[in-house]
């Protein structure tokens, strides 16, 4: 497989995954709205319970919050993939070491960190919500690989920025 074919396959794969994430976010949005419909407690009642120190959230509202969290994670992952796509787009024509790519890598690191934080929020949902979530495979937690990814992306962003600065210094001396 030559490099052009591999590059095209990679871009198409990233685009397909982005589309899948967008469709999943739409489905989760519908699930979120449906889970909050009905005569259960509203967010105003939940806020009042939190303020008074009495947290009485039923499983349906908790599941709605879990679905909203999952939807947010999907949307952040889609933005993450869009940054990968933006880095991949100009590669066949030139050099990847540009300030824009350093910025994209930095943004990707922040997005990955936000995904990790949102994923770790699943620890705080009531047991009933986690039981319902396990039946529909709505599970997430803090991942060591995710934390390593965040650190690696921050380091790569710094390396890209330094590479860009070194190239401009070199071009200035030649």
JSON list of C-alpha atoms in Angstrom, two decimals, residues 31-141:
[
{"chain": "A", "resi": 31, "resn": "UNK", "atom": "CA", "xyz": [-32.76, 9.89, 24.38]},
{"chain": "A", "resi": 32, "resn": "UNK", "atom": "CA", "xyz": [-31.88, 12.75, 26.70]},
{"chain": "A", "resi": 33, "resn": "UNK", "atom": "CA", "xyz": [-35.06, 14.64, 25.84]},
{"chain": "A", "resi": 34, "resn": "UNK", "atom": "CA", "xyz": [-37.20, 11.52, 26.16]},
{"chain": "A", "resi": 35, "resn": "UNK", "atom": "CA", "xyz": [-35.65, 10.58, 29.52]},
{"chain": "A", "resi": 36, "resn": "UNK", "atom": "CA", "xyz": [-36.53, 13.99, 30.96]},
{"chain": "A", "resi": 37, "resn": "UNK", "atom": "CA", "xyz": [-40.09, 14.00, 29.64]},
{"chain": "A", "resi": 38, "resn": "UNK", "atom": "CA", "xyz": [-42.89, 13.03, 31.98]},
{"chain": "A", "resi": 39, "resn": "UNK", "atom": "CA", "xyz": [-43.81, 13.81, 35.55]},
{"chain": "A", "resi": 40, "resn": "UNK", "atom": "CA", "xyz": [-40.42, 13.17, 37.21]},
{"chain": "A", "resi": 41, "resn": "UNK", "atom": "CA", "xyz": [-38.41, 15.82, 39.05]},
{"chain": "A", "resi": 42, "resn": "UNK", "atom": "CA", "xyz": [-37.21, 18.77, 37.00]},
{"chain": "A", "resi": 43, "resn": "UNK", "atom": "CA", "xyz": [-33.79, 20.37, 37.08]},
{"chain": "A", "resi": 44, "resn": "UNK", "atom": "CA", "xyz": [-35.22, 23.12, 39.30]},
{"chain": "A", "resi": 45, "resn": "UNK", "atom": "CA", "xyz": [-36.29, 20.49, 41.85]},
{"chain": "A", "resi": 46, "resn": "UNK", "atom": "CA", "xyz": [-32.88, 18.81, 41.62]},
{"chain": "A", "resi": 47, "resn": "UNK", "atom": "CA", "xyz": [-31.11, 22.14, 42.15]},
{"chain": "A", "resi": 48, "resn": "UNK", "atom": "CA", "xyz": [-33.32, 22.82, 45.20]},
{"chain": "A", "resi": 49, "resn": "UNK", "atom": "CA", "xyz": [-32.52, 19.35, 46.59]},
{"chain": "A", "resi": 50, "resn": "UNK", "atom": "CA", "xyz": [-28.81, 19.98, 46.10]},
{"chain": "A", "resi": 51, "resn": "UNK", "atom": "CA", "xyz": [-29.06, 23.37, 47.80]},
{"chain": "A", "resi": 52, "resn": "UNK", "atom": "CA", "xyz": [-30.86, 21.86, 50.79]},
{"chain": "A", "resi": 53, "resn": "UNK", "atom": "CA", "xyz": [-28.47, 18.91, 50.94]},
{"chain": "A", "resi": 54, "resn": "UNK", "atom": "CA", "xyz": [-31.23, 16.43, 50.14]},
{"chain": "A", "resi": 55, "resn": "UNK", "atom": "CA", "xyz": [-30.39, 14.70, 46.87]},
{"chain": "A", "resi": 56, "resn": "UNK", "atom": "CA", "xyz": [-33.42, 12.74, 45.74]},
{"chain": "A", "resi": 57, "resn": "UNK", "atom": "CA", "xyz": [-32.85, 12.16, 42.04]},
{"chain": "A", "resi": 58, "resn": "UNK", "atom": "CA", "xyz": [-34.79, 9.33, 40.42]},
{"chain": "A", "resi": 59, "resn": "UNK", "atom": "CA", "xyz": [-33.13, 7.00, 37.92]},
{"chain": "A", "resi": 60, "resn": "UNK", "atom": "CA", "xyz": [-34.82, 8.61, 34.90]},
{"chain": "A", "resi": 61, "resn": "UNK", "atom": "CA", "xyz": [-33.36, 12.05, 35.53]},
{"chain": "A", "resi": 62, "resn": "UNK", "atom": "CA", "xyz": [-30.00, 10.53, 36.45]},
{"chain": "A", "resi": 63, "resn": "UNK", "atom": "CA", "xyz": [-30.04, 8.57, 33.22]},
{"chain": "A", "resi": 64, "resn": "UNK", "atom": "CA", "xyz": [-30.84, 11.79, 31.34]},
{"chain": "A", "resi": 65, "resn": "UNK", "atom": "CA", "xyz": [-27.81, 13.42, 32.92]},
{"chain": "A", "resi": 66, "resn": "UNK", "atom": "CA", "xyz": [-25.68, 10.38, 32.05]},
{"chain": "A", "resi": 67, "resn": "UNK", "atom": "CA", "xyz": [-26.90, 10.52, 28.45]},
{"chain": "A", "resi": 68, "resn": "UNK", "atom": "CA", "xyz": [-26.18, 14.25, 28.34]},
{"chain": "A", "resi": 69, "resn": "UNK", "atom": "CA", "xyz": [-22.66, 13.54, 29.62]},
{"chain": "A", "resi": 70, "resn": "UNK", "atom": "CA", "xyz": [-22.16, 10.83, 26.99]},
{"chain": "A", "resi": 71, "resn": "UNK", "atom": "CA", "xyz": [-23.47, 13.21, 24.31]},
{"chain": "A", "resi": 72, "resn": "UNK", "atom": "CA", "xyz": [-21.00, 15.87, 25.41]},
{"chain": "A", "resi": 73, "resn": "UNK", "atom": "CA", "xyz": [-18.19, 13.32, 25.25]},
{"chain": "A", "resi": 74, "resn": "UNK", "atom": "CA", "xyz": [-19.23, 12.34, 21.72]},
{"chain": "A", "resi": 75, "resn": "UNK", "atom": "CA", "xyz": [-19.29, 15.95, 20.57]},
{"chain": "A", "resi": 76, "resn": "UNK", "atom": "CA", "xyz": [-15.85, 16.57, 22.10]},
{"chain": "A", "resi": 77, "resn": "UNK", "atom": "CA", "xyz": [-14.56, 13.43, 20.38]},
{"chain": "A", "resi": 78, "resn": "UNK", "atom": "CA", "xyz": [-15.95, 14.70, 17.07]},
{"chain": "A", "resi": 79, "resn": "UNK", "atom": "CA", "xyz": [-14.09, 18.00, 17.53]},
{"chain": "A", "resi": 80, "resn": "UNK", "atom": "CA", "xyz": [-10.96, 16.00, 18.39]},
{"chain": "A", "resi": 81, "resn": "UNK", "atom": "CA", "xyz": [-11.29, 14.07, 15.12]},
{"chain": "A", "resi": 82, "resn": "UNK", "atom": "CA", "xyz": [-11.89, 17.28, 13.19]},
{"chain": "A", "resi": 83, "resn": "UNK", "atom": "CA", "xyz": [-8.52, 18.53, 14.47]},
{"chain": "A", "resi": 84, "resn": "UNK", "atom": "CA", "xyz": [-6.89, 15.29, 13.30]},
{"chain": "A", "resi": 85, "resn": "UNK", "atom": "CA", "xyz": [-8.53, 15.79, 9.92]},
{"chain": "A", "resi": 86, "resn": "UNK", "atom": "CA", "xyz": [-7.21, 19.37, 9.75]},
{"chain": "A", "resi": 87, "resn": "UNK", "atom": "CA", "xyz": [-3.69, 18.12, 10.49]},
{"chain": "A", "resi": 88, "resn": "UNK", "atom": "CA", "xyz": [-3.96, 15.34, 7.89]},
{"chain": "A", "resi": 89, "resn": "UNK", "atom": "CA", "xyz": [-5.42, 17.48, 5.09]},
{"chain": "A", "resi": 90, "resn": "UNK", "atom": "CA", "xyz": [-2.27, 19.34, 3.97]},
{"chain": "A", "resi": 91, "resn": "UNK", "atom": "CA", "xyz": [0.24, 16.53, 4.66]},
{"chain": "A", "resi": 92, "resn": "UNK", "atom": "CA", "xyz": [0.65, 15.24, 1.09]},
{"chain": "A", "resi": 93, "resn": "UNK", "atom": "CA", "xyz": [1.57, 18.75, -0.07]},
{"chain": "A", "resi": 94, "resn": "UNK", "atom": "CA", "xyz": [4.06, 19.81, 2.52]},
{"chain": "A", "resi": 95, "resn": "UNK", "atom": "CA", "xyz": [5.48, 19.96, 5.98]},
{"chain": "A", "resi": 96, "resn": "UNK", "atom": "CA", "xyz": [3.37, 19.37, 9.12]},
{"chain": "A", "resi": 97, "resn": "UNK", "atom": "CA", "xyz": [5.46, 21.65, 11.35]},
{"chain": "A", "resi": 98, "resn": "UNK", "atom": "CA", "xyz": [3.35, 24.81, 11.45]},
{"chain": "A", "resi": 99, "resn": "UNK", "atom": "CA", "xyz": [1.98, 26.95, 14.27]},
{"chain": "A", "resi": 100, "resn": "UNK", "atom": "CA", "xyz": [-1.56, 25.96, 13.25]},
{"chain": "A", "resi": 101, "resn": "UNK", "atom": "CA", "xyz": [-0.78, 22.27, 13.83]},
{"chain": "A", "resi": 102, "resn": "UNK", "atom": "CA", "xyz": [0.82, 23.06, 17.19]},
{"chain": "A", "resi": 103, "resn": "UNK", "atom": "CA", "xyz": [-2.37, 24.91, 18.12]},
{"chain": "A", "resi": 104, "resn": "UNK", "atom": "CA", "xyz": [-4.48, 21.99, 16.87]},
{"chain": "A", "resi": 105, "resn": "UNK", "atom": "CA", "xyz": [-2.48, 19.51, 18.95]},
{"chain": "A", "resi": 106, "resn": "UNK", "atom": "CA", "xyz": [-2.84, 21.75, 22.00]},
{"chain": "A", "resi": 107, "resn": "UNK", "atom": "CA", "xyz": [-6.60, 21.95, 21.43]},
{"chain": "A", "resi": 108, "resn": "UNK", "atom": "CA", "xyz": [-6.72, 18.17, 21.00]},
{"chain": "A", "resi": 109, "resn": "UNK", "atom": "CA", "xyz": [-4.99, 17.78, 24.37]},
{"chain": "A", "resi": 110, "resn": "UNK", "atom": "CA", "xyz": [-7.59, 20.00, 26.07]},
{"chain": "A", "resi": 111, "resn": "UNK", "atom": "CA", "xyz": [-10.41, 18.11, 24.33]},
{"chain": "A", "resi": 112, "resn": "UNK", "atom": "CA", "xyz": [-8.95, 14.77, 25.46]},
{"chain": "A", "resi": 113, "resn": "UNK", "atom": "CA", "xyz": [-8.67, 16.10, 29.01]},
{"chain": "A", "resi": 114, "resn": "UNK", "atom": "CA", "xyz": [-12.31, 17.24, 28.94]},
{"chain": "A", "resi": 115, "resn": "UNK", "atom": "CA", "xyz": [-13.37, 13.79, 27.69]},
{"chain": "A", "resi": 116, "resn": "UNK", "atom": "CA", "xyz": [-11.45, 12.19, 30.57]},
{"chain": "A", "resi": 117, "resn": "UNK", "atom": "CA", "xyz": [-13.06, 14.49, 33.13]},
{"chain": "A", "resi": 118, "resn": "UNK", "atom": "CA", "xyz": [-16.55, 13.86, 31.75]},
{"chain": "A", "resi": 119, "resn": "UNK", "atom": "CA", "xyz": [-15.89, 10.13, 31.65]},
{"chain": "A", "resi": 120, "resn": "UNK", "atom": "CA", "xyz": [-14.82, 10.10, 35.28]},
{"chain": "A", "resi": 121, "resn": "UNK", "atom": "CA", "xyz": [-18.12, 11.79, 36.22]},
{"chain": "A", "resi": 122, "resn": "UNK", "atom": "CA", "xyz": [-19.82, 8.42, 35.72]},
{"chain": "A", "resi": 123, "resn": "UNK", "atom": "CA", "xyz": [-18.45, 7.46, 39.14]},
{"chain": "A", "resi": 124, "resn": "UNK", "atom": "CA", "xyz": [-20.86, 9.92, 40.75]},
{"chain": "A", "resi": 125, "resn": "UNK", "atom": "CA", "xyz": [-24.11, 8.63, 39.28]},
{"chain": "A", "resi": 126, "resn": "UNK", "atom": "CA", "xyz": [-26.50, 6.72, 41.56]},
{"chain": "A", "resi": 127, "resn": "UNK", "atom": "CA", "xyz": [-26.37, 2.91, 41.48]},
{"chain": "A", "resi": 128, "resn": "UNK", "atom": "CA", "xyz": [-29.76, 2.71, 39.68]},
{"chain": "A", "resi": 129, "resn": "UNK", "atom": "CA", "xyz": [-28.45, 4.86, 36.85]},
{"chain": "A", "resi": 130, "resn": "UNK", "atom": "CA", "xyz": [-25.32, 2.74, 36.48]},
{"chain": "A", "resi": 131, "resn": "UNK", "atom": "CA", "xyz": [-27.48, -0.40, 36.44]},
{"chain": "A", "resi": 132, "resn": "UNK", "atom": "CA", "xyz": [-29.65, 1.06, 33.66]},
{"chain": "A", "resi": 133, "resn": "UNK", "atom": "CA", "xyz": [-26.52, 2.33, 31.92]},
{"chain": "A", "resi": 134, "resn": "UNK", "atom": "CA", "xyz": [-24.91, -1.11, 32.00]},
{"chain": "A", "resi": 135, "resn": "UNK", "atom": "CA", "xyz": [-27.91, -2.56, 30.17]},
{"chain": "A", "resi": 136, "resn": "UNK", "atom": "CA", "xyz": [-27.40, -0.06, 27.36]},
{"chain": "A", "resi": 137, "resn": "UNK", "atom": "CA", "xyz": [-23.59, -0.06, 27.62]},
{"chain": "A", "resi": 138, "resn": "UNK", "atom": "CA", "xyz": [-23.33, 3.52, 28.91]},
{"chain": "A", "resi": 139, "resn": "UNK", "atom": "CA", "xyz": [-20.12, 3.18, 30.91]},
{"chain": "A", "resi": 140, "resn": "UNK", "atom": "CA", "xyz": [-16.99, 5.24, 31.22]},
{"chain": "A", "resi": 141, "resn": "UNK", "atom": "CA", "xyz": [-14.28, 5.97, 33.70]}
]
